[in-house]
């Protein structure tokens, strides 16, 4: 009996849970402390923290010459984030979607997706195109904080009744966010390693493991984080995390992979996945502020 695998499985699950708790709590506290709307923290600090597995997988794949894996990881993760994770959160509890996301950030996500479609048309995303995506990601992050309005935070606090921020040192909030990101990263890796070992022990094939355990593993941080955020009433952080993660994946993660080594595009059936990832954000825009069961 694989005792170590069971330890990794349950230990990883605990790390995911507490990592998400610390990340959401620290992020909400920092938002209120600095006068930044929670949705901005969700779109940046929380989203980038939960996207660490995608960074590792796509970066490693690119350096090893497996550009297709990097491409598939990015688009597969984005589809999973919206269709599975956001969808599951809506089924469990109706979500309020910040109208700012519908007006600004989601259209930006759609625009970047469309730009990548044009880049893929010639069958290759080169280094210059990768650097362009990296620049867009940095510009997006800068603009989010530059355009944040403190009045938006006060309105959200009145409407959504966010938790009162405790009088703790700023260093404590930053530490929560940092520890939460590390716990999510390690927890996801441990959980997948443990689950994979248990699956092998049971007799499940490597192919099935690759299509399920590993693919789902890189999206575990986003899944746990949005569930914790929704449970704590932090809808803006939860939904912002999903949208921000998708933008981060397309710009910083995929841009970095292409800047390191040009990424080939196989075409054919892969166009269906690309098109699906482009349509999903448009569907979220149709929710018009609320997504129910």
Tab-separated table of C-alpha atoms in Angstrom:
chain	number	residue	atom	x	y	z
A	1	UNK	CA	0.000	0.000	0.000
A	2	UNK	CA	1.558	3.359	-1.071
A	3	UNK	CA	1.641	5.112	2.316
A	4	UNK	CA	3.736	8.023	1.023
A	5	UNK	CA	1.264	8.606	-1.823
A	6	UNK	CA	-1.628	8.807	0.639
A	7	UNK	CA	0.359	11.247	2.792
A	8	UNK	CA	1.059	13.411	-0.267
A	9	UNK	CA	-2.583	13.188	-1.358
A	10	UNK	CA	-4.093	14.313	1.950
A	11	UNK	CA	-1.217	16.666	2.800
A	12	UNK	CA	-1.584	18.324	-0.585
A	13	UNK	CA	-5.324	18.715	-0.059
A	14	UNK	CA	-4.763	20.431	3.295
A	15	UNK	CA	-2.090	22.705	1.804
A	16	UNK	CA	-4.489	23.684	-0.988
A	17	UNK	CA	-7.273	24.503	1.462
A	18	UNK	CA	-5.209	26.574	3.895
A	19	UNK	CA	-3.204	28.175	1.088
A	20	UNK	CA	-6.423	29.425	-0.507
A	21	UNK	CA	-7.707	30.658	2.879
A	22	UNK	CA	-4.537	32.670	3.509
A	23	UNK	CA	-4.391	34.011	-0.040
A	24	UNK	CA	-8.014	35.206	-0.049
A	25	UNK	CA	-7.860	36.619	3.489
A	26	UNK	CA	-4.549	38.394	2.898
A	27	UNK	CA	-5.666	39.682	-0.499
A	28	UNK	CA	-8.935	41.101	0.858
A	29	UNK	CA	-7.082	42.746	3.735
A	30	UNK	CA	-4.507	44.345	1.428
A	31	UNK	CA	-7.273	45.610	-0.858
A	32	UNK	CA	-9.038	47.432	1.971
A	33	UNK	CA	-5.792	48.654	3.526
A	34	UNK	CA	-4.458	50.281	0.337
A	35	UNK	CA	-7.816	51.434	-1.010
A	36	UNK	CA	-7.639	49.026	-3.950
A	37	UNK	CA	-10.907	47.337	-5.025
A	38	UNK	CA	-10.945	43.589	-4.206
A	39	UNK	CA	-11.566	42.818	-7.882
A	40	UNK	CA	-8.164	44.365	-8.706
A	41	UNK	CA	-6.434	42.182	-6.111
A	42	UNK	CA	-8.273	39.159	-7.533
A	43	UNK	CA	-7.196	40.049	-11.071
A	44	UNK	CA	-3.532	40.426	-10.122
A	45	UNK	CA	-2.079	39.178	-6.824
A	46	UNK	CA	-4.473	36.244	-6.366
A	47	UNK	CA	-4.674	35.353	-10.073
A	48	UNK	CA	-0.924	35.392	-10.588
A	49	UNK	CA	-0.377	33.372	-7.427
A	50	UNK	CA	-2.793	30.634	-8.471
A	51	UNK	CA	-1.238	30.494	-11.963
A	52	UNK	CA	2.167	29.366	-10.667
A	53	UNK	CA	1.603	25.730	-11.813
A	54	UNK	CA	0.955	26.915	-15.374
A	55	UNK	CA	4.176	28.956	-15.277
A	56	UNK	CA	6.211	25.927	-14.213
A	57	UNK	CA	4.575	23.484	-16.660
A	58	UNK	CA	4.680	25.776	-19.714
A	59	UNK	CA	8.169	27.113	-18.976
A	60	UNK	CA	9.615	23.631	-18.493
A	61	UNK	CA	7.846	22.323	-21.603
A	62	UNK	CA	9.169	25.194	-23.713
A	63	UNK	CA	12.769	24.740	-22.523
A	64	UNK	CA	12.508	21.008	-23.287
A	65	UNK	CA	11.327	21.752	-26.821
A	66	UNK	CA	7.732	20.677	-26.163
A	67	UNK	CA	6.014	23.863	-27.297
A	68	UNK	CA	2.803	21.985	-28.003
A	69	UNK	CA	2.537	21.065	-24.334
A	70	UNK	CA	2.955	24.726	-23.359
A	71	UNK	CA	0.263	25.754	-25.838
A	72	UNK	CA	-2.125	23.005	-24.755
A	73	UNK	CA	-1.554	23.750	-21.078
A	74	UNK	CA	-2.451	27.428	-21.514
A	75	UNK	CA	-5.607	26.955	-23.577
A	76	UNK	CA	-6.674	23.858	-21.661
A	77	UNK	CA	-6.275	25.671	-18.352
A	78	UNK	CA	-8.253	28.678	-19.603
A	79	UNK	CA	-11.114	26.467	-20.772
A	80	UNK	CA	-11.083	24.603	-17.459
A	81	UNK	CA	-11.061	27.866	-15.476
A	82	UNK	CA	-14.234	29.224	-17.069
A	83	UNK	CA	-16.215	26.149	-18.124
A	84	UNK	CA	-15.480	23.906	-15.148
A	85	UNK	CA	-14.324	26.017	-12.201
A	86	UNK	CA	-16.450	29.140	-12.683
A	87	UNK	CA	-19.358	26.934	-13.738
A	88	UNK	CA	-19.051	24.763	-10.621
A	89	UNK	CA	-18.887	27.836	-8.384
A	90	UNK	CA	-22.093	29.175	-9.992
A	91	UNK	CA	-23.868	25.864	-9.427
A	92	UNK	CA	-22.912	25.836	-5.746
A	93	UNK	CA	-23.841	29.472	-5.157
A	94	UNK	CA	-25.046	32.244	-7.526
A	95	UNK	CA	-22.235	34.730	-8.170
A	96	UNK	CA	-22.339	38.494	-8.503
A	97	UNK	CA	-20.018	39.563	-11.328
A	98	UNK	CA	-18.525	43.041	-11.038
A	99	UNK	CA	-19.772	45.143	-13.970
A	100	UNK	CA	-16.285	46.544	-14.357
A	101	UNK	CA	-15.119	43.080	-15.435
A	102	UNK	CA	-17.775	43.026	-18.156
A	103	UNK	CA	-16.829	46.521	-19.349
A	104	UNK	CA	-13.023	46.328	-19.241
A	105	UNK	CA	-11.147	43.189	-18.266
A	106	UNK	CA	-13.206	40.553	-20.099
A	107	UNK	CA	-13.117	42.521	-23.400
A	108	UNK	CA	-9.325	42.757	-22.940
A	109	UNK	CA	-9.200	38.969	-22.466
A	110	UNK	CA	-11.245	38.482	-25.646
A	111	UNK	CA	-8.980	40.914	-27.518
A	112	UNK	CA	-5.790	39.112	-26.443
A	113	UNK	CA	-7.364	35.775	-27.408
A	114	UNK	CA	-8.173	37.177	-30.849
A	115	UNK	CA	-4.621	38.481	-31.229
A	116	UNK	CA	-3.200	35.042	-30.446
A	117	UNK	CA	-5.521	33.524	-33.069
A	118	UNK	CA	-3.893	35.841	-35.641
A	119	UNK	CA	-0.434	34.842	-34.370
A	120	UNK	CA	-1.312	31.159	-34.751
A	121	UNK	CA	-2.486	31.597	-38.354
A	122	UNK	CA	1.008	31.016	-39.785
A	123	UNK	CA	1.546	27.905	-37.660
A	124	UNK	CA	4.134	29.404	-35.301
A	125	UNK	CA	4.298	31.914	-32.435
A	126	UNK	CA	7.807	33.381	-32.522
A	127	UNK	CA	9.973	35.202	-30.006
A	128	UNK	CA	8.891	38.687	-31.117
A	129	UNK	CA	5.244	37.716	-30.730
A	130	UNK	CA	6.012	36.233	-27.323
A	131	UNK	CA	7.641	39.499	-26.238
A	132	UNK	CA	4.562	41.367	-27.485
A	133	UNK	CA	2.331	39.216	-25.289
A	134	UNK	CA	4.647	39.768	-22.310
A	135	UNK	CA	4.419	43.524	-22.858
A	136	UNK	CA	0.623	43.367	-22.984
A	137	UNK	CA	0.569	41.428	-19.708
A	138	UNK	CA	2.740	44.013	-17.976
A	139	UNK	CA	0.646	46.856	-19.407
A	140	UNK	CA	-2.534	45.144	-18.194
A	141	UNK	CA	-1.147	44.830	-14.659
A	142	UNK	CA	0.031	48.455	-14.569
A	143	UNK	CA	-3.306	49.741	-15.892
A	144	UNK	CA	-5.307	47.806	-13.296
A	145	UNK	CA	-3.621	49.589	-10.402
A	146	UNK	CA	-3.327	52.927	-12.228
A	147	UNK	CA	-7.052	53.056	-13.002
A	148	UNK	CA	-8.276	51.713	-9.635
A	149	UNK	CA	-10.720	54.072	-7.950
A	150	UNK	CA	-10.846	54.077	-4.108
A	151	UNK	CA	-14.536	55.059	-4.318
A	152	UNK	CA	-15.222	51.716	-5.974
A	153	UNK	CA	-13.854	49.991	-2.873
A	154	UNK	CA	-16.160	51.971	-0.556
A	155	UNK	CA	-19.190	51.158	-2.718
A	156	UNK	CA	-18.325	47.449	-2.728
A	157	UNK	CA	-17.814	47.420	1.026
A	158	UNK	CA	-21.280	48.908	1.493
A	159	UNK	CA	-23.048	46.651	-1.002
A	160	UNK	CA	-21.317	43.311	-0.511
A	161	UNK	CA	-20.548	43.668	3.234
A	162	UNK	CA	-16.924	42.578	3.042
A	163	UNK	CA	-15.278	41.353	6.192
A	164	UNK	CA	-13.762	43.999	8.460
A	165	UNK	CA	-9.994	44.183	8.144
A	166	UNK	CA	-8.208	43.425	11.375
A	167	UNK	CA	-5.624	45.870	12.626
A	168	UNK	CA	-2.587	43.821	11.834
A	169	UNK	CA	0.687	44.904	10.331
A	170	UNK	CA	0.901	45.172	6.550
A	171	UNK	CA	3.750	42.670	6.706
A	172	UNK	CA	1.301	40.117	8.105
A	173	UNK	CA	-1.041	40.531	5.125
A	174	UNK	CA	1.830	40.265	2.655
A	175	UNK	CA	3.081	37.170	4.470
A	176	UNK	CA	-0.386	35.562	4.223
A	177	UNK	CA	-0.482	36.170	0.470
A	178	UNK	CA	3.066	34.879	-0.053
A	179	UNK	CA	2.601	31.794	2.138
A	180	UNK	CA	-0.777	31.153	0.505
A	181	UNK	CA	0.793	31.181	-2.983
A	182	UNK	CA	3.577	28.820	-1.907
A	183	UNK	CA	1.099	26.497	-0.151
A	184	UNK	CA	-1.114	26.394	-3.267
A	185	UNK	CA	1.861	25.639	-5.492
A	186	UNK	CA	3.265	22.888	-3.273
A	187	UNK	CA	-0.179	21.550	-2.368
A	188	UNK	CA	-1.127	21.168	-6.026
A	189	UNK	CA	2.112	19.314	-6.790
A	190	UNK	CA	1.784	17.010	-3.753
A	191	UNK	CA	-1.887	16.320	-4.478
A	192	UNK	CA	-1.185	15.370	-8.103
A	193	UNK	CA	1.862	13.259	-7.176
A	194	UNK	CA	-0.098	11.419	-4.499
A	195	UNK	CA	-3.148	10.896	-6.698
A	196	UNK	CA	-0.948	9.671	-9.563
A	197	UNK	CA	0.833	7.182	-7.294
A	198	UNK	CA	-2.465	5.877	-5.933
A	199	UNK	CA	-3.840	5.574	-9.486
A	200	UNK	CA	-0.808	3.547	-10.574
A	201	UNK	CA	-1.177	1.319	-7.514
A	202	UNK	CA	-4.828	0.699	-8.417
A	203	UNK	CA	-3.834	-0.081	-12.018
A	204	UNK	CA	-5.019	2.964	-13.964
A	205	UNK	CA	-3.064	3.545	-17.206
A	206	UNK	CA	-0.495	6.324	-17.678
A	207	UNK	CA	-2.583	7.833	-20.485
A	208	UNK	CA	-5.659	8.181	-18.315
A	209	UNK	CA	-3.528	9.646	-15.527
A	210	UNK	CA	-2.070	12.223	-17.911
A	211	UNK	CA	-5.447	13.222	-19.292
A	212	UNK	CA	-7.028	13.616	-15.858
A	213	UNK	CA	-4.725	13.968	-12.846
A	214	UNK	CA	-2.037	16.180	-14.401
A	215	UNK	CA	-4.386	18.283	-16.542
A	216	UNK	CA	-6.717	18.921	-13.610
A	217	UNK	CA	-3.809	19.433	-11.215
A	218	UNK	CA	-2.659	22.758	-12.699
A	219	UNK	CA	-6.167	24.187	-12.185
A	220	UNK	CA	-6.553	23.030	-8.573
A	221	UNK	CA	-5.345	26.350	-7.070
A	222	UNK	CA	-7.964	28.333	-9.022
A	223	UNK	CA	-10.683	25.840	-8.067
A	224	UNK	CA	-9.965	25.865	-4.338
A	225	UNK	CA	-9.410	29.634	-4.263
A	226	UNK	CA	-12.725	30.546	-5.900
A	227	UNK	CA	-14.627	28.131	-3.645
A	228	UNK	CA	-13.013	29.654	-0.540
A	229	UNK	CA	-13.578	33.189	-1.855
A	230	UNK	CA	-17.264	32.519	-2.546
A	231	UNK	CA	-17.719	30.941	0.882
A	232	UNK	CA	-16.235	34.060	2.489
A	233	UNK	CA	-18.448	36.356	0.390
A	234	UNK	CA	-15.490	37.652	-1.647
A	235	UNK	CA	-17.100	37.218	-5.074
A	236	UNK	CA	-14.925	39.885	-6.726
A	237	UNK	CA	-11.734	38.167	-5.627
A	238	UNK	CA	-13.034	34.774	-6.782
A	239	UNK	CA	-14.294	35.826	-10.219
A	240	UNK	CA	-11.402	38.261	-10.677
A	241	UNK	CA	-9.039	35.373	-9.984
A	242	UNK	CA	-10.486	33.380	-12.902
A	243	UNK	CA	-10.399	36.269	-15.397
A	244	UNK	CA	-6.974	37.435	-14.216
A	245	UNK	CA	-5.555	33.906	-14.400
A	246	UNK	CA	-6.735	33.571	-17.998
A	247	UNK	CA	-5.161	36.901	-18.981
A	248	UNK	CA	-1.952	35.942	-17.153
A	249	UNK	CA	-1.861	32.553	-18.905
A	250	UNK	CA	-2.232	34.081	-22.372
A	251	UNK	CA	0.177	36.992	-21.889
A	252	UNK	CA	2.833	36.217	-19.265
A	253	UNK	CA	2.827	32.388	-19.300
A	254	UNK	CA	2.403	31.790	-23.039
A	255	UNK	CA	4.397	34.916	-23.910
A	256	UNK	CA	7.330	33.702	-21.793
A	257	UNK	CA	7.186	30.239	-23.369
A	258	UNK	CA	7.201	31.674	-26.907
A	259	UNK	CA	9.959	34.177	-26.044
A	260	UNK	CA	12.167	31.311	-24.842
A	261	UNK	CA	11.498	28.955	-27.758
A	262	UNK	CA	9.111	29.576	-30.719
A	263	UNK	CA	5.911	27.579	-30.211
A	264	UNK	CA	4.555	25.574	-33.189
A	265	UNK	CA	0.812	25.263	-33.750
A	266	UNK	CA	-0.445	21.950	-35.184
A	267	UNK	CA	-3.716	23.344	-36.545
A	268	UNK	CA	-6.480	20.871	-37.363
A	269	UNK	CA	-8.579	19.947	-34.356
A	270	UNK	CA	-6.577	22.302	-32.131
A	271	UNK	CA	-8.463	25.204	-33.718
A	272	UNK	CA	-11.588	23.953	-31.960
A	273	UNK	CA	-9.966	24.335	-28.544
A	274	UNK	CA	-8.684	27.803	-29.430
A	275	UNK	CA	-12.129	28.881	-30.654
A	276	UNK	CA	-13.817	27.477	-27.539
A	277	UNK	CA	-11.444	29.398	-25.263
A	278	UNK	CA	-12.332	32.566	-27.204
A	279	UNK	CA	-16.100	32.044	-26.986
A	280	UNK	CA	-16.244	31.292	-23.235
A	281	UNK	CA	-15.351	34.840	-22.042
A	282	UNK	CA	-18.012	36.211	-24.394
A	283	UNK	CA	-20.542	33.961	-22.655
A	284	UNK	CA	-19.515	35.384	-19.264
A	285	UNK	CA	-20.178	38.901	-20.596
A	286	UNK	CA	-23.782	37.877	-21.275
A	287	UNK	CA	-24.362	37.177	-17.561
A	288	UNK	CA	-24.628	40.968	-17.030
A	289	UNK	CA	-23.579	41.134	-13.419
A	290	UNK	CA	-24.952	37.855	-12.064
A	291	UNK	CA	-24.341	34.188	-12.806
A	292	UNK	CA	-26.839	31.772	-11.295
A	293	UNK	CA	-27.337	28.033	-11.315
